[in-house]
Tab-separated table of C-alpha atoms and ligand atoms in Angstrom:
chain	number	residue	atom	x	y	z
Z	1	MET	CA	0.000	0.000	0.000
Z	2	LEU	CA	2.662	2.557	1.065
Z	3	SER	CA	4.872	1.595	-1.884
Z	4	THR	CA	2.190	2.150	-4.575
Z	5	SER	CA	1.138	5.465	-3.094
Z	6	LEU	CA	4.796	6.489	-2.778
Z	7	GLU	CA	5.372	6.085	-6.514
Z	8	SER	CA	2.311	8.132	-7.467
Z	9	ILE	CA	3.114	10.794	-4.852
Z	10	ALA	CA	6.690	10.943	-6.176
Z	11	THR	CA	5.257	11.435	-9.679
Z	12	VAL	CA	3.121	14.355	-8.471
Z	13	LEU	CA	6.161	15.836	-6.736
Z	14	ARG	CA	8.313	15.537	-9.858
Z	15	ARG	CA	5.765	17.639	-11.771
Z	16	ALA	CA	5.184	20.144	-8.964
Z	17	ARG	CA	6.541	23.714	-9.001
Z	18	GLU	CA	5.464	24.439	-5.432
Z	19	VAL	CA	5.322	22.098	-2.427
Z	20	VAL	CA	4.096	22.733	1.121
Z	21	VAL	CA	4.689	20.606	4.211
Z	22	PHE	CA	2.118	21.455	6.920
Z	23	SER	CA	3.112	19.934	10.256
Z	24	GLY	CA	1.751	19.362	13.745
Z	25	ALA	CA	2.766	17.852	17.068
Z	26	GLY	CA	2.801	14.285	15.732
Z	27	LEU	CA	5.976	15.088	13.776
Z	28	SER	CA	7.849	15.845	17.007
Z	29	ALA	CA	6.465	12.799	18.847
Z	30	ASP	CA	9.502	10.717	17.822
Z	31	SER	CA	11.718	13.377	19.458
Z	32	GLY	CA	10.005	12.639	22.782
Z	33	ILE	CA	7.818	15.768	22.777
Z	34	PRO	CA	4.265	14.688	23.726
Z	35	THR	CA	1.440	15.599	21.366
Z	36	PHE	CA	-1.557	17.520	22.687
Z	37	ARG	CA	-4.427	15.117	22.116
Z	38	ASP	CA	-3.015	11.609	21.621
Z	39	GLY	CA	-4.465	9.100	24.096
Z	40	ALA	CA	-3.035	8.962	27.606
Z	41	THR	CA	0.119	10.925	26.789
Z	42	GLY	CA	-1.669	13.885	25.154
Z	43	LEU	CA	-0.792	17.047	27.126
Z	44	TRP	CA	-4.373	18.375	27.127
Z	45	ASN	CA	-5.576	15.077	28.614
Z	46	ASN	CA	-3.501	15.785	31.695
Z	47	VAL	CA	-3.741	19.538	32.194
Z	48	ASP	CA	-6.322	22.260	31.459
Z	49	PRO	CA	-5.172	24.306	28.430
Z	50	ASP	CA	-7.260	27.281	29.610
Z	51	GLU	CA	-5.221	27.379	32.801
Z	52	VAL	CA	-1.711	26.857	31.416
Z	53	ALA	CA	-1.838	28.042	27.768
Z	54	SER	CA	-4.552	30.680	27.279
Z	55	ILE	CA	-4.328	34.481	27.284
Z	56	GLU	CA	-7.010	34.640	29.977
Z	57	GLY	CA	-4.951	32.240	32.078
Z	58	PHE	CA	-1.806	34.331	31.536
Z	59	LEU	CA	-3.481	37.607	32.513
Z	60	ARG	CA	-5.110	35.942	35.542
Z	61	LYS	CA	-2.074	33.957	36.817
Z	62	PRO	CA	1.048	34.690	34.698
Z	63	ARG	CA	3.267	32.485	36.866
Z	64	VAL	CA	1.151	29.357	36.206
Z	65	VAL	CA	1.409	29.779	32.422
Z	66	TRP	CA	5.087	30.774	32.581
Z	67	ASP	CA	6.019	27.717	34.693
Z	68	TRP	CA	4.144	25.264	32.488
Z	69	LEU	CA	5.595	26.654	29.247
Z	70	LEU	CA	9.072	26.797	30.780
Z	71	GLN	CA	8.843	23.069	31.538
Z	72	LEU	CA	7.894	22.427	27.896
Z	73	LYS	CA	10.724	24.692	26.716
Z	74	ASN	CA	13.251	22.792	28.840
Z	75	LEU	CA	12.058	19.508	27.335
Z	76	VAL	CA	12.329	20.967	23.813
Z	77	ASP	CA	15.853	22.256	24.596
Z	78	ASP	CA	16.850	18.786	25.859
Z	79	ARG	CA	15.575	16.941	22.788
Z	80	HIS	CA	16.353	17.147	19.057
Z	81	PRO	CA	14.818	17.001	15.598
Z	82	ASN	CA	14.108	13.370	14.630
Z	83	ALA	CA	14.453	11.345	11.417
Z	84	GLY	CA	11.149	12.801	10.187
Z	85	HIS	CA	12.450	16.388	10.454
Z	86	GLN	CA	15.738	15.360	8.848
Z	87	ALA	CA	13.969	13.648	5.934
Z	88	ILE	CA	11.843	16.768	5.332
Z	89	ALA	CA	15.052	18.849	5.286
Z	90	ARG	CA	16.496	16.360	2.768
Z	91	LEU	CA	13.317	16.692	0.713
Z	92	GLU	CA	14.046	20.430	0.420
Z	93	ASP	CA	17.524	19.637	-0.931
Z	94	LEU	CA	16.032	17.156	-3.389
Z	95	CYS	CA	13.528	19.766	-4.572
Z	96	THR	CA	16.012	22.146	-6.210
Z	97	GLY	CA	14.212	24.367	-8.737
Z	98	LYS	CA	10.963	23.977	-6.808
Z	99	ARG	CA	9.628	26.107	-3.973
Z	100	LEU	CA	9.216	24.128	-0.727
Z	101	THR	CA	7.672	25.861	2.272
Z	102	ILE	CA	7.179	24.489	5.769
Z	103	ILE	CA	4.051	25.710	7.550
Z	104	THR	CA	4.206	24.470	11.131
Z	105	GLN	CA	1.895	24.610	14.111
Z	106	ASN	CA	4.836	23.451	16.247
Z	107	ILE	CA	6.643	25.893	18.506
Z	108	ASP	CA	9.812	23.757	18.972
Z	109	GLY	CA	11.905	25.178	16.109
Z	110	TYR	CA	12.958	21.665	15.001
Z	111	HIS	CA	12.335	22.260	11.273
Z	112	THR	CA	14.835	25.123	11.243
Z	113	GLN	CA	17.270	23.150	13.390
Z	114	ALA	CA	17.023	20.251	10.903
Z	115	GLY	CA	17.952	22.615	8.059
Z	116	ASN	CA	14.757	23.777	6.364
Z	117	ALA	CA	15.085	27.350	5.093
Z	118	GLN	CA	11.478	28.463	4.486
Z	119	VAL	CA	9.614	27.896	7.755
Z	120	LEU	CA	6.383	29.699	8.737
Z	121	GLU	CA	5.640	29.203	12.458
Z	122	VAL	CA	1.913	30.011	12.605
Z	123	HIS	CA	1.696	29.412	16.391
Z	124	GLY	CA	4.930	31.235	17.223
Z	125	THR	CA	7.963	29.878	19.056
Z	126	ILE	CA	8.880	28.686	22.567
Z	127	HIS	CA	12.432	30.031	22.154
Z	128	ARG	CA	11.574	33.759	22.427
Z	129	VAL	CA	9.710	36.131	24.753
Z	130	ARG	CA	8.166	39.482	23.908
Z	131	CYS	CA	6.304	42.392	25.460
Z	132	HIS	CA	2.594	41.601	25.697
Z	133	ARG	CA	1.788	45.213	24.773
Z	134	ARG	CA	3.830	44.725	21.543
Z	135	CYS	CA	5.986	47.770	22.345
Z	136	GLY	CA	8.736	46.122	20.259
Z	137	PHE	CA	10.662	44.360	23.006
Z	138	ALA	CA	11.530	40.735	22.113
Z	139	ALA	CA	14.403	38.513	23.235
Z	140	VAL	CA	15.639	34.926	23.401
Z	141	TRP	CA	13.953	33.071	26.285
Z	142	GLU	CA	17.029	32.479	28.418
Z	143	GLN	CA	17.131	29.438	30.713
Z	144	SER	CA	17.745	31.898	33.565
Z	145	ALA	CA	14.378	33.607	33.034
Z	146	VAL	CA	12.535	31.271	35.376
Z	147	GLU	CA	9.803	33.747	36.252
Z	148	PRO	CA	7.775	36.435	34.468
Z	149	PHE	CA	9.468	39.856	34.362
Z	150	PRO	CA	8.332	43.362	33.339
Z	151	CYS	CA	9.205	44.721	29.899
Z	152	PRO	CA	12.481	46.716	30.119
Z	153	ASN	CA	11.061	49.223	27.588
Z	154	CYS	CA	7.512	49.904	28.762
Z	155	GLY	CA	7.052	47.959	32.012
Z	156	GLY	CA	4.282	45.804	30.511
Z	157	PRO	CA	4.115	42.028	31.076
Z	158	VAL	CA	6.638	39.928	29.126
Z	159	ARG	CA	5.275	36.623	27.846
Z	160	PRO	CA	6.427	33.719	25.600
Z	161	ASP	CA	6.263	34.692	21.898
Z	162	LEU	CA	3.730	32.048	20.966
Z	163	VAL	CA	-0.008	32.077	20.250
Z	164	LEU	CA	-1.965	31.337	23.414
Z	165	PHE	CA	-5.517	30.007	23.263
Z	166	GLY	CA	-7.920	32.914	22.812
Z	167	GLU	CA	-5.412	34.909	20.734
Z	168	MET	CA	-5.255	35.690	17.032
Z	169	LEU	CA	-2.435	34.338	14.903
Z	170	ASP	CA	0.181	36.790	13.604
Z	171	GLU	CA	-1.559	38.293	10.550
Z	172	GLU	CA	1.551	38.509	8.368
Z	173	VAL	CA	2.655	34.949	9.071
Z	174	PHE	CA	-0.839	33.520	8.525
Z	175	ALA	CA	-1.326	35.547	5.335
Z	176	ALA	CA	1.976	34.177	3.982
Z	177	ALA	CA	0.870	30.638	4.942
Z	178	GLY	CA	-2.425	31.205	3.125
Z	179	ILE	CA	-0.675	32.376	-0.054
Z	180	ARG	CA	1.717	29.400	-0.114
Z	181	SER	CA	-1.210	27.018	0.483
Z	182	LEU	CA	-3.230	28.511	-2.397
Z	183	ASN	CA	-0.179	28.239	-4.683
Z	184	ALA	CA	0.791	24.693	-3.729
Z	185	ASP	CA	0.700	21.883	-6.311
Z	186	LEU	CA	1.435	19.335	-3.602
Z	187	PHE	CA	0.432	19.790	0.036
Z	188	PHE	CA	1.638	17.370	2.727
Z	189	CYS	CA	-0.166	17.349	6.100
Z	190	VAL	CA	1.845	15.495	8.722
Z	191	GLY	CA	1.162	14.830	12.391
Z	192	THR	CA	-1.855	17.036	12.954
Z	193	SER	CA	-5.383	16.218	14.194
Z	194	PHE	CA	-7.027	19.210	12.406
Z	195	THR	CA	-8.733	20.407	15.528
Z	196	VAL	CA	-7.377	23.928	15.804
Z	197	GLN	CA	-8.537	26.856	13.653
Z	198	PRO	CA	-7.633	28.824	11.655
Z	199	ALA	CA	-4.552	26.658	10.835
Z	200	ALA	CA	-6.782	23.688	9.935
Z	201	ARG	CA	-8.222	25.768	7.064
Z	202	LEU	CA	-4.923	25.752	5.147
Z	203	PRO	CA	-5.158	22.199	3.696
Z	204	VAL	CA	-8.778	22.876	2.747
Z	205	TRP	CA	-7.744	26.058	0.906
Z	206	ALA	CA	-4.939	24.159	-0.832
Z	207	LYS	CA	-7.302	21.371	-1.906
Z	208	GLY	CA	-9.852	23.941	-3.138
Z	209	ALA	CA	-7.138	25.612	-5.222
Z	210	GLY	CA	-6.264	22.311	-6.923
Z	211	ALA	CA	-3.369	20.952	-4.857
Z	212	THR	CA	-2.844	17.225	-4.366
Z	213	VAL	CA	-3.254	16.747	-0.604
Z	214	VAL	CA	-1.299	13.981	1.127
Z	215	GLU	CA	-2.071	13.255	4.780
Z	216	VAL	CA	0.507	11.361	6.846
Z	217	ASN	CA	-0.854	10.143	10.184
Z	218	PRO	CA	-1.042	6.757	11.919
Z	219	HIS	CA	-4.677	7.583	12.738
Z	220	PRO	CA	-7.573	8.933	10.636
Z	221	THR	CA	-8.503	12.603	11.046
Z	222	PRO	CA	-11.360	14.870	9.882
Z	223	LEU	CA	-9.310	15.550	6.724
Z	224	SER	CA	-8.758	11.887	5.763
Z	225	ASP	CA	-11.765	11.616	3.420
Z	226	ALA	CA	-10.948	14.851	1.597
Z	227	ALA	CA	-7.249	14.058	1.158
Z	228	ASP	CA	-6.070	12.563	-2.160
Z	229	TYR	CA	-3.819	10.223	-0.187
Z	230	SER	CA	-4.289	9.397	3.493
Z	231	ILE	CA	-1.215	7.436	4.534
Z	232	ARG	CA	-1.406	5.422	7.772
Z	233	ALA	CA	2.241	5.754	8.717
Z	234	GLY	CA	4.513	7.733	11.012
Z	235	ALA	CA	6.279	10.855	9.721
Z	236	SER	CA	9.812	9.404	9.884
Z	237	GLN	CA	8.799	6.268	7.984
Z	238	PHE	CA	6.901	8.106	5.238
Z	239	PHE	CA	9.328	10.962	4.519
Z	240	GLY	CA	12.319	8.635	4.818
Z	241	ALA	CA	10.785	6.318	2.199
Z	242	LEU	CA	9.789	9.237	-0.054
Z	243	CYS	CA	13.326	10.669	-0.041
Z	244	ALA	CA	14.767	7.210	-0.797
Z	245	ARG	CA	12.362	6.839	-3.726
Z	246	LEU	CA	13.282	10.281	-5.094
Z	247	GLN	CA	16.992	9.617	-4.684
Z	248	GLU	CA	16.559	6.366	-6.673
Z	249	SER	CA	14.623	7.901	-9.538
Z	250	GLY	CA	15.285	11.688	-9.312
Z	251	PRO	CA	12.967	14.553	-8.189
Z	252	GLY	CA	12.131	15.604	-11.781
Z	253	ARG	CA	11.943	19.131	-13.425
Q	301	APR	N1	3.779	10.657	12.758
Q	301	APR	C1	2.714	11.329	12.233
Q	301	APR	N2	1.612	11.656	12.976
Q	301	APR	C2	1.591	11.287	14.264
Q	301	APR	C3	2.660	10.570	14.872
Q	301	APR	C4	3.796	10.253	14.046
Q	301	APR	N3	4.859	9.598	14.518
Q	301	APR	N4	2.347	10.338	16.175
Q	301	APR	C5	1.110	10.903	16.375
Q	301	APR	N5	0.656	11.461	15.232
Q	301	APR	C6	-0.605	12.195	15.000
Q	301	APR	C7	-1.771	11.803	15.896
Q	301	APR	O1	-2.494	10.703	15.376
Q	301	APR	C8	-2.613	13.077	15.926
Q	301	APR	O2	-3.581	13.066	14.884
Q	301	APR	O3	-0.359	13.551	15.298
Q	301	APR	C9	-1.592	14.192	15.654
Q	301	APR	C10	-1.313	15.132	16.820
Q	301	APR	O4	-2.489	15.868	17.057
Q	301	APR	P1	-2.548	16.988	18.204
Q	301	APR	O5	-1.954	16.468	19.433
Q	301	APR	O6	-3.949	17.473	18.239
Q	301	APR	O7	-1.546	18.123	17.675
Q	301	APR	P2	-1.802	19.284	16.600
Q	301	APR	O8	-2.753	18.874	15.552
Q	301	APR	O9	-0.466	19.749	16.168
Q	301	APR	O10	-2.465	20.431	17.513
Q	301	APR	C11	-2.757	21.665	16.918
Q	301	APR	O11	-3.389	22.592	19.025
Q	301	APR	O12	-2.891	22.497	21.210
Q	301	APR	C12	-2.840	23.305	20.126
Q	301	APR	O13	-1.352	25.059	19.574
Q	301	APR	C13	-1.414	23.687	19.778
Q	301	APR	O14	-0.307	23.658	17.630
Q	301	APR	C14	-1.170	22.942	18.461
Q	301	APR	C15	-2.560	22.796	17.898
């Protein structure tokens, strides 16, 4: 099953001018970063996201949100991109002459660490903090910053530079993600459950604009029926096999 789909997906890729890889927490699962909604290990099955990851929660009890996100940041700093991230970086190298963009919901920075150049982080990053009042202050989230501190510029609250529940996505980043999705000939969706909007609209926009949509997920999702290919495999296995196939027979164009 995987092998037949691989050959036809490789054929679509060879003809493609523009490729998008849209990723979620499942891609970083093999790095030891828990997903949000997967069974017993899913983070939101063990803690209330409104309390530890929402803007209301932050304004009510900043320390609670800061502590929980700092724990996640320390785990992310301890771990590394996995074979799935590395294969997607290799895919970019194999796609010379094409445009390959990563649109990620992940805040771990692993795509960039693995070597991908065009990465749109639609939910922000866990590696930076910024002034909540958007006065312009932003900085690396240093390990030493173990508690919330006031903005050195305006005195406002400093918070992690990621999108908390109840907040809008960065307009520029999401607009760029929308444009790449509408221009994609081939749109991979890997490791996401399609539960969070507006990011979950991107594959639907891509499909509507004529892209071939390939879902990679060990479990079915709300997108599975609409996808052209819904591959029941893990990210590392699928992208590793795809790169091997392309290296054997060439990426085309
Ligand atoms: N390879 C591919 N997919 C996997 C793997 C794997 N090795 N392991 C698990 N998955 C799949 C699961 O089957 C599930 O469908 O990854 C998906 C993870 O889903 P979620 O935990 O809901 O993560 P995600 O879709 O990225 O969440 C979206 O929600 O909590 C917010 O802001 C947070 O960005 C996040 C957003």
